[in-house]
Amino acid sequence: MRKIPMLKLAFPKGFLWGAATAAYQIEGAYNEDGKGESIWDRFSMYSGNIKNGDTGKIACDHYHLYEKDIEIMKELGLNTYRFSISWPRIFPDGKGKPNIKGLDFYKKLIGKLLENNIKPSITLYHWDLPQKLQDIGGWANREVVDYFEQYAGYVFNEFRDINALWVTHNEPAVSVMSGYWHGSFAPGVKDPSAAIAASHNMLLSHGKAVQTFRKLGISGEIGIVLNIWPNYPGTDKAEDIEAANRVNESSTNWYIDPILKAKYPENILKFYKEKLILPEITDEDMKLISQPIDFLGVNYYSSNFIKNSPGTGFFDADCVPVYYAITDFDWPIYPEGLYDVLIEINKLSPGLKLFVAENGATFKDVIDRNGNIEDVQRLDYLHRHFAQAHRAIEAGVNLAGYYVWSLMDNFEWAQGFSKRFGIVYTDFKTQQRIIKKSGHWFKEVINNNGIEL
Ligand code: BGC
């Protein structure tokens, strides 16, 4: 039979293909070599906070197995790897004297990545604040902004010539809303006023770190990673359209507008002023937050479809049921949302360099009798999202790279080890890694710099 020629969607030359992780989710070695306690070490100690009482004490033991993990990255052909630095590994008290042994780990890790031509994308803050800083109020205390700047400056200087992609914060919206508003993530605070103070301070610390990066003349590029989870109106009724707007403004725009447009969304600011106790927000603050960035990282997983629902939550809005397939987190699979997000950001800041800094899905993985994991649902999820990213590039978006979440199954925050996102399977008892079918497929994508339709 004649083979039907496949249509290939080619990505631009030099496109970066990678996978992402975060320190607390993979490293383990929670108290080794002088590391200080983080808010996640503390939060996961209390029963009821994490599913099955799991903790990140060992996680993927990447602290000891990083060389093997880089071998896997090589095998997959990644040309970039996004990871985060654990602040309390470098400054056990959050400030003061650095812990050289902690720094050495990242020196070894980065050295090995560079040796293998894998470009580091380094996130300074992926949610593991030193507990000592939480003891003075954490991100709700404006002093923490200066401690973050000191930590960032120290790390920048130590790695000043490596030409990395630097990320100040990962998803401030999630650390704020889950950590300070709902209390379902560390530090477990349930105080909307503290949450808004924390969001403002995180954004300030981002601005300060960018400023320091420029002042020190560090090689490479710097940006921030935001989670953009679009909220579409569930119907075309005006009240549902308004409800969707409210949710978008309080989630996406609360972060992206200050960074790209130097202002908070007016309606939400007014609403918060009426209902909460807000910190002082000055013009100087807004100038600092909106320092020019070299790129914006977008984490995209899913979309919501919203209806007006008086009395539901803070914004009188609720999700309507949809009939899209869902992941094991019950998140609707809606790849078109990624296209819309990339197009919208490009409208907001034309030509800004973008990365998909995380995209992936959790499904129940099964090891078959040959020892393989045929995770075709994950493969299909990624395939459909890659196609939408390609479509956005064709439409003129300056998308420079794509990171799959995650390199390997890891500690999925409040869900512990019960949710697997990896393209590599982690056996948490033996620390064996098995490349899943989606991982083998991703290798081909990277090799061809494109996908087949
Ligand atoms: C976070 C990751 C997390 C993933 C899946 C993102 O919000 O940056 O740390 O594991 O989503 O939930």
Coordinates of C-alpha atoms and ligand atoms in Angstrom, one line a residue:
M1 CA 0.0 0.0 0.0
R2 CA 1.2 3.5 -0.8
K3 CA 2.2 5.5 2.3
I4 CA 0.1 8.7 2.6
P5 CA 2.5 11.6 2.9
M6 CA 2.2 13.3 6.2
L7 CA 1.9 17.1 6.5
K8 CA 4.8 18.3 8.6
L9 CA 4.5 21.4 10.8
A10 CA 8.0 22.7 11.0
F11 CA 9.1 25.0 13.8
P12 CA 11.5 27.9 13.3
K13 CA 15.2 27.1 13.1
G14 CA 16.9 27.3 16.6
F15 CA 13.5 26.7 18.3
L16 CA 14.2 25.6 21.9
W17 CA 12.7 22.3 23.0
G18 CA 12.8 21.5 26.7
A19 CA 11.2 20.1 29.8
A20 CA 10.6 21.8 33.1
T21 CA 10.9 20.9 36.8
A22 CA 11.0 22.8 40.1
A23 CA 13.4 22.3 43.1
Y24 CA 11.0 21.2 45.8
Q25 CA 9.2 18.9 43.4
I26 CA 12.3 16.8 42.4
E27 CA 15.4 17.5 44.5
G28 CA 14.7 15.8 47.9
A29 CA 17.7 16.1 50.2
Y30 CA 15.5 18.4 52.2
N31 CA 18.0 18.9 55.0
E32 CA 21.3 18.1 53.5
D33 CA 24.5 20.1 53.1
G34 CA 23.2 23.0 55.2
K35 CA 19.9 23.6 53.4
G36 CA 17.4 25.6 55.5
E37 CA 13.8 24.7 55.9
S38 CA 11.3 26.0 53.3
I39 CA 7.6 26.7 53.6
W40 CA 6.9 23.5 51.8
D41 CA 9.0 21.4 54.2
R42 CA 7.0 22.9 57.0
F43 CA 3.6 22.7 55.3
S44 CA 3.9 19.1 54.3
M45 CA 4.8 18.1 57.9
Y46 CA 1.2 18.7 58.9
S47 CA -1.3 15.9 58.3
G48 CA -4.2 16.7 56.0
N49 CA -2.2 19.2 53.9
I50 CA -0.8 16.8 51.4
K51 CA -2.6 13.8 49.9
N52 CA -1.5 10.5 51.5
G53 CA 0.8 12.5 53.9
D54 CA 3.4 12.7 51.1
T55 CA 6.3 15.1 51.4
G56 CA 9.2 16.3 49.2
K57 CA 11.8 15.0 51.6
I58 CA 13.1 12.6 49.0
A59 CA 10.9 13.3 45.9
C60 CA 12.9 12.2 42.8
D61 CA 16.2 12.3 44.8
H62 CA 17.4 14.5 41.9
Y63 CA 19.9 16.1 44.3
H64 CA 21.9 12.9 44.2
L65 CA 20.8 11.6 40.8
Y66 CA 21.1 14.8 38.7
E67 CA 23.8 13.3 36.5
K68 CA 21.6 10.4 35.5
D69 CA 18.7 12.8 34.9
I70 CA 20.9 14.8 32.6
E71 CA 21.7 11.6 30.8
I72 CA 18.0 11.2 30.2
M73 CA 17.7 14.8 28.9
K74 CA 20.5 14.0 26.5
E75 CA 18.8 10.8 25.4
L76 CA 15.6 12.8 24.7
G77 CA 17.6 15.4 22.8
L78 CA 16.5 18.4 24.9
N79 CA 18.3 21.6 24.0
T80 CA 17.1 23.4 27.0
Y81 CA 16.1 22.5 30.6
R82 CA 14.0 24.7 32.9
F83 CA 14.6 24.1 36.7
S84 CA 14.4 26.2 39.8
I85 CA 16.9 27.1 42.5
S86 CA 15.9 26.4 46.1
W87 CA 16.4 29.7 47.9
P88 CA 16.8 28.1 51.3
R89 CA 19.6 25.9 49.9
I90 CA 21.6 29.0 49.1
F91 CA 20.4 31.2 52.0
P92 CA 19.2 28.8 54.8
D93 CA 17.8 31.8 56.7
G94 CA 16.6 33.6 53.6
K95 CA 19.3 36.3 54.0
G96 CA 22.7 36.8 55.5
K97 CA 25.5 34.3 54.9
P98 CA 25.2 32.1 51.8
N99 CA 25.6 28.3 52.1
I100 CA 28.4 27.4 49.7
K101 CA 27.6 23.7 49.7
G102 CA 24.1 24.5 48.4
L103 CA 25.5 26.7 45.7
D104 CA 27.9 23.9 44.7
F105 CA 25.0 21.7 43.8
Y106 CA 23.8 24.2 41.2
K107 CA 27.3 24.7 40.0
K108 CA 27.6 21.0 39.3
L109 CA 24.2 20.8 37.7
I110 CA 24.7 23.8 35.5
G111 CA 28.2 22.7 34.5
K112 CA 26.9 19.4 33.4
L113 CA 24.0 21.0 31.4
L114 CA 26.4 23.3 29.6
E115 CA 28.8 20.4 28.9
N116 CA 25.9 18.7 27.1
N117 CA 24.8 21.8 25.2
I118 CA 21.5 22.1 27.2
K119 CA 20.6 25.7 27.8
P120 CA 19.7 26.4 31.4
S121 CA 16.5 28.2 32.1
I122 CA 16.7 29.1 35.8
T123 CA 13.8 30.1 37.9
L124 CA 14.7 31.9 41.1
Y125 CA 11.4 31.3 42.9
H126 CA 9.2 28.3 42.4
W127 CA 7.3 28.6 45.7
D128 CA 9.8 27.3 48.3
L129 CA 10.3 30.4 50.4
P130 CA 12.8 30.0 53.3
Q131 CA 10.6 29.3 56.4
K132 CA 12.6 31.9 58.4
L133 CA 11.1 34.6 56.1
Q134 CA 7.7 33.2 56.5
D135 CA 8.2 33.7 60.2
I136 CA 8.2 37.4 59.6
G137 CA 5.1 37.3 57.4
G138 CA 6.5 35.9 54.1
W139 CA 5.6 37.7 50.9
A140 CA 3.0 39.7 52.8
N141 CA 5.9 41.6 54.4
R142 CA 7.5 44.1 52.1
E143 CA 11.0 43.5 53.6
V144 CA 11.0 40.2 51.8
V145 CA 11.4 42.1 48.5
D146 CA 14.8 43.3 49.5
Y147 CA 15.9 39.8 50.7
F148 CA 14.8 38.4 47.3
E149 CA 16.8 41.1 45.5
Q150 CA 19.9 40.1 47.6
Y151 CA 19.4 36.4 46.9
A152 CA 18.9 37.1 43.2
G153 CA 21.9 39.4 43.0
Y154 CA 24.1 36.8 44.6
V155 CA 23.0 34.0 42.3
F156 CA 23.3 36.2 39.2
N157 CA 26.9 37.1 40.1
E158 CA 27.8 33.5 40.7
F159 CA 26.5 32.5 37.2
R160 CA 27.2 35.8 35.5
D161 CA 28.7 34.4 32.3
I162 CA 26.6 31.3 31.5
N163 CA 24.2 33.1 29.2
A164 CA 21.1 31.5 30.7
L165 CA 17.4 32.3 30.5
W166 CA 16.6 33.7 33.9
V167 CA 13.1 33.6 35.4
T168 CA 12.3 35.7 38.5
H169 CA 9.1 34.0 39.6
N170 CA 7.0 31.1 38.5
E171 CA 3.3 31.7 38.5
P172 CA 2.9 34.4 41.3
A173 CA -0.9 34.0 40.9
V174 CA -0.8 30.4 42.1
S175 CA 1.5 31.1 45.1
V176 CA -0.7 34.0 46.1
M177 CA -4.1 32.5 45.6
S178 CA -3.4 29.0 46.8
G179 CA -0.8 30.0 49.4
Y180 CA -2.2 33.1 50.9
W181 CA -5.9 33.4 49.9
H182 CA -7.3 29.8 50.0
G183 CA -4.5 28.3 52.1
S184 CA -4.4 25.1 50.2
F185 CA -0.6 25.4 49.4
A186 CA 2.2 26.5 51.6
P187 CA 2.3 28.7 53.7
G188 CA -1.4 27.8 54.2
V189 CA -2.5 31.4 55.0
K190 CA -6.2 32.2 54.4
D191 CA -6.3 36.0 54.3
P192 CA -7.3 37.8 51.1
S193 CA -5.7 41.1 52.2
A194 CA -2.4 39.3 52.9
A195 CA -2.7 37.7 49.5
I196 CA -3.0 41.0 47.7
A197 CA -0.1 42.4 49.7
A198 CA 1.9 39.3 48.8
S199 CA 1.0 39.7 45.1
H200 CA 2.2 43.3 45.1
N201 CA 5.4 42.4 46.9
M202 CA 6.2 39.5 44.5
L203 CA 5.8 41.8 41.6
L204 CA 8.0 44.4 43.2
S205 CA 10.6 41.7 43.8
H206 CA 10.5 40.7 40.2
G207 CA 11.1 44.3 39.1
K208 CA 14.0 44.7 41.6
A209 CA 15.6 41.5 40.4
V210 CA 15.3 42.6 36.7
Q211 CA 16.9 45.9 37.7
T212 CA 19.7 44.2 39.5
F213 CA 20.3 41.9 36.6
R214 CA 20.8 44.9 34.3
K215 CA 22.9 46.8 36.8
L216 CA 25.3 43.9 37.3
G217 CA 25.6 43.4 33.5
I218 CA 24.7 39.7 33.6
S219 CA 24.9 37.7 30.3
G220 CA 21.7 36.1 29.1
E221 CA 18.0 37.2 29.2
I222 CA 15.5 37.7 32.0
G223 CA 11.8 37.4 32.3
I224 CA 8.9 36.0 34.4
V225 CA 6.6 33.0 34.0
L226 CA 2.9 33.5 34.4
N227 CA 0.1 30.9 34.4
I228 CA -2.5 32.0 31.9
W229 CA -5.7 30.0 32.2
P230 CA -8.3 31.7 30.1
N231 CA -11.8 32.1 31.3
Y232 CA -14.2 32.1 28.4
P233 CA -17.9 33.1 28.9
G234 CA -19.9 29.9 29.0
T235 CA -22.8 31.6 27.1
D236 CA -23.2 34.8 25.1
K237 CA -25.3 36.4 27.9
A238 CA -24.0 39.8 28.9
E239 CA -23.8 38.7 32.6
D240 CA -21.7 35.7 31.8
I241 CA -19.4 37.7 29.6
E242 CA -19.0 40.2 32.5
A243 CA -18.4 37.3 35.0
A244 CA -15.7 35.9 32.7
N245 CA -14.1 39.3 32.5
R246 CA -14.0 39.6 36.3
V247 CA -12.3 36.3 36.7
N248 CA -9.7 37.1 33.9
E249 CA -8.9 40.4 35.4
S250 CA -8.4 39.1 38.9
S251 CA -6.2 36.2 37.7
T252 CA -4.4 37.0 34.5
N253 CA -4.6 40.8 34.3
W254 CA -3.7 41.3 37.9
Y255 CA -0.2 40.1 37.0
I256 CA 0.3 40.7 33.3
D257 CA -1.0 44.3 33.3
P258 CA 1.4 45.7 35.9
I259 CA 4.3 44.0 34.2
L260 CA 3.5 45.0 30.6
K261 CA 1.4 48.1 31.1
A262 CA 2.5 49.5 34.6
K263 CA -1.0 49.4 36.0
Y264 CA -3.4 47.1 37.8
P265 CA -6.8 46.4 36.2
E266 CA -9.0 49.3 37.4
N267 CA -12.2 47.5 38.2
I268 CA -10.5 44.9 40.3
L269 CA -8.4 47.4 42.1
K270 CA -11.5 49.4 43.0
F271 CA -13.3 46.2 44.2
Y272 CA -10.3 45.2 46.4
K273 CA -10.1 48.7 47.8
E274 CA -13.7 48.4 48.9
K275 CA -13.5 44.9 50.4
L276 CA -9.9 44.4 51.6
I277 CA -7.1 46.2 53.3
L278 CA -4.6 47.0 50.6
P279 CA -0.9 47.9 50.9
E280 CA 0.3 51.3 49.7
I281 CA 0.8 51.1 45.9
T282 CA 2.8 54.0 44.5
D283 CA 3.7 55.2 40.9
E284 CA 7.3 54.3 41.7
D285 CA 6.2 50.8 42.5
M286 CA 4.4 50.5 39.1
K287 CA 7.5 51.8 37.3
L288 CA 9.7 49.2 39.1
I289 CA 7.3 46.3 38.3
S290 CA 7.2 47.2 34.6
Q291 CA 10.9 47.1 34.0
P292 CA 11.4 45.9 30.4
I293 CA 11.7 42.2 30.2
D294 CA 13.5 40.1 27.6
F295 CA 10.8 37.5 27.4
L296 CA 7.6 36.3 29.0
G297 CA 7.0 32.6 29.9
V298 CA 3.5 31.3 29.6
N299 CA 2.3 28.2 31.5
Y300 CA -0.8 26.9 29.8
Y301 CA -2.7 23.8 30.9
S302 CA -6.4 24.3 30.4
S303 CA -9.3 26.8 30.1
N304 CA -12.5 27.5 32.1
F305 CA -15.9 28.3 30.8
I306 CA -17.7 30.8 33.1
K307 CA -21.2 31.8 34.1
N308 CA -22.4 34.5 36.4
S309 CA -23.3 33.0 39.8
P310 CA -24.2 35.5 42.6
G311 CA -22.8 34.3 45.9
T312 CA -20.2 32.0 44.4
G313 CA -16.7 32.8 45.5
F314 CA -15.4 36.3 45.7
F315 CA -16.3 37.2 42.1
D316 CA -19.8 35.7 41.8
A317 CA -18.7 33.4 39.1
D318 CA -18.7 29.6 38.5
C319 CA -17.6 27.2 35.8
V320 CA -20.2 25.7 33.5
P321 CA -19.8 22.0 32.6
V322 CA -18.2 21.4 29.3
Y323 CA -18.0 18.3 27.1
Y324 CA -14.3 18.3 26.3
A325 CA -12.2 15.4 27.4
I326 CA -10.5 16.0 30.8
T327 CA -7.2 15.1 32.4
D328 CA -6.8 13.2 35.6
F329 CA -7.0 16.6 37.4
D330 CA -10.4 17.0 35.7
W331 CA -9.0 19.9 33.6
P332 CA -10.7 20.3 30.3
I333 CA -8.4 19.6 27.3
Y334 CA -8.7 22.8 25.2
P335 CA -5.6 23.3 23.0
E336 CA -7.1 26.3 21.2
G337 CA -6.8 28.2 24.5
L338 CA -3.0 28.1 24.1
Y339 CA -3.3 29.7 20.6
D340 CA -5.7 32.4 22.0
V341 CA -3.3 33.2 24.9
L342 CA -0.3 33.6 22.7
I343 CA -2.2 35.8 20.3
E344 CA -3.6 38.0 23.1
I345 CA -0.2 38.5 24.7
N346 CA 1.2 39.4 21.3
K347 CA -1.5 42.0 20.9
L348 CA -0.7 43.4 24.4
S349 CA 3.0 43.6 23.7
P350 CA 3.7 43.1 20.0
G351 CA 6.8 41.1 19.1
L352 CA 7.6 40.3 22.8
K353 CA 9.6 37.0 22.9
L354 CA 7.5 34.3 24.4
F355 CA 8.1 30.8 25.7
V356 CA 5.6 28.1 26.6
A357 CA 7.3 27.6 29.9
E358 CA 5.0 24.7 31.0
N359 CA 2.4 22.6 29.3
G360 CA 1.5 19.0 30.1
A361 CA -1.1 16.7 31.6
T362 CA -1.6 14.2 34.3
F363 CA -3.1 10.8 33.4
K364 CA -3.1 7.5 35.2
D365 CA -0.1 5.7 33.9
V366 CA 0.2 2.0 33.7
I367 CA 3.4 0.0 33.3
D368 CA 2.6 -2.8 30.9
R369 CA 4.0 -6.3 31.1
N370 CA 6.9 -5.3 28.8
G371 CA 7.8 -2.6 31.3
N372 CA 6.6 0.2 28.9
I373 CA 4.2 3.1 29.6
E374 CA 2.0 3.7 26.6
D375 CA 0.7 7.1 27.6
V376 CA -1.1 7.9 24.4
Q377 CA -3.4 10.4 26.0
R378 CA -0.5 12.5 27.1
L379 CA 1.1 12.2 23.7
D380 CA -2.1 13.3 22.0
Y381 CA -2.4 16.2 24.5
L382 CA 1.1 17.4 23.7
H383 CA 0.6 16.9 20.0
R384 CA -2.5 19.0 19.9
H385 CA -0.9 21.8 21.9
F386 CA 2.2 21.8 19.8
A387 CA 0.0 22.2 16.7
Q388 CA -1.6 25.3 18.3
A389 CA 1.8 26.8 19.2
H390 CA 2.8 26.3 15.6
R391 CA -0.4 28.0 14.5
A392 CA 0.4 31.0 16.7
I393 CA 3.9 31.2 15.2
E394 CA 2.4 31.2 11.7
A395 CA 0.1 34.0 12.9
G396 CA 3.2 36.1 13.8
V397 CA 3.8 35.3 17.4
N398 CA 7.5 35.4 18.5
L399 CA 7.5 32.0 20.2
A400 CA 11.1 31.0 20.9
G401 CA 10.7 27.7 22.8
Y402 CA 8.5 25.2 24.5
Y403 CA 8.9 23.3 27.8
V404 CA 6.9 20.3 28.6
W405 CA 5.8 19.9 32.2
S406 CA 7.3 17.8 33.4
L407 CA 10.6 16.0 32.7
M408 CA 9.6 13.3 35.2
D409 CA 6.8 12.4 37.5
N410 CA 7.4 14.4 40.8
F411 CA 5.9 15.8 43.9
E412 CA 2.7 17.4 42.7
W413 CA 2.2 19.9 45.6
A414 CA -1.0 19.2 47.6
Q415 CA -1.6 16.1 45.5
G416 CA 1.7 14.5 46.5
F417 CA 2.8 11.7 44.3
S418 CA -0.7 10.8 43.3
K419 CA -0.6 12.8 40.0
R420 CA 1.9 12.0 37.4
F421 CA 2.9 14.7 34.8
G422 CA 6.2 13.3 33.5
I423 CA 7.2 12.2 30.1
V424 CA 9.6 10.1 32.1
Y425 CA 8.1 7.7 34.7
T426 CA 9.5 7.9 38.3
D427 CA 9.3 4.8 40.5
F428 CA 9.4 6.7 43.8
K429 CA 10.5 3.5 45.7
T430 CA 13.5 2.5 43.6
Q431 CA 14.1 5.9 41.8
Q432 CA 14.1 4.0 38.5
R433 CA 13.2 6.2 35.6
I434 CA 11.4 4.9 32.5
I435 CA 10.9 7.1 29.4
K436 CA 7.2 6.9 28.5
K437 CA 5.9 6.7 25.0
S438 CA 5.3 10.5 25.1
G439 CA 8.9 11.0 25.9
H440 CA 10.1 8.8 23.0
W441 CA 7.7 10.7 20.7
F442 CA 9.0 14.1 22.0
K443 CA 12.5 12.9 21.1
E444 CA 11.3 12.5 17.5
V445 CA 9.7 15.9 17.6
I446 CA 12.9 17.6 18.7
N447 CA 14.9 15.6 16.2
N448 CA 12.6 16.7 13.3
N449 CA 12.0 20.2 14.8
G450 CA 8.4 19.6 14.0
I451 CA 5.4 17.5 14.3
E452 CA 3.4 15.4 11.7
L453 CA -0.3 15.9 11.5
Ligands
BGC1 C1 3.3 24.6 38.4 C2 3.9 23.3 38.6 C3 2.9 22.2 38.7 C4 2.0 22.2 37.5 C5 0.9 21.1 37.5 C6 2.1 24.6 37.5 O1 1.1 25.4 38.1 O2 4.2 25.6 38.0 O3 4.8 23.3 39.6 O4 3.4 21.0 39.0 O5 1.4 23.4 37.3 O6 0.0 21.3 38.5

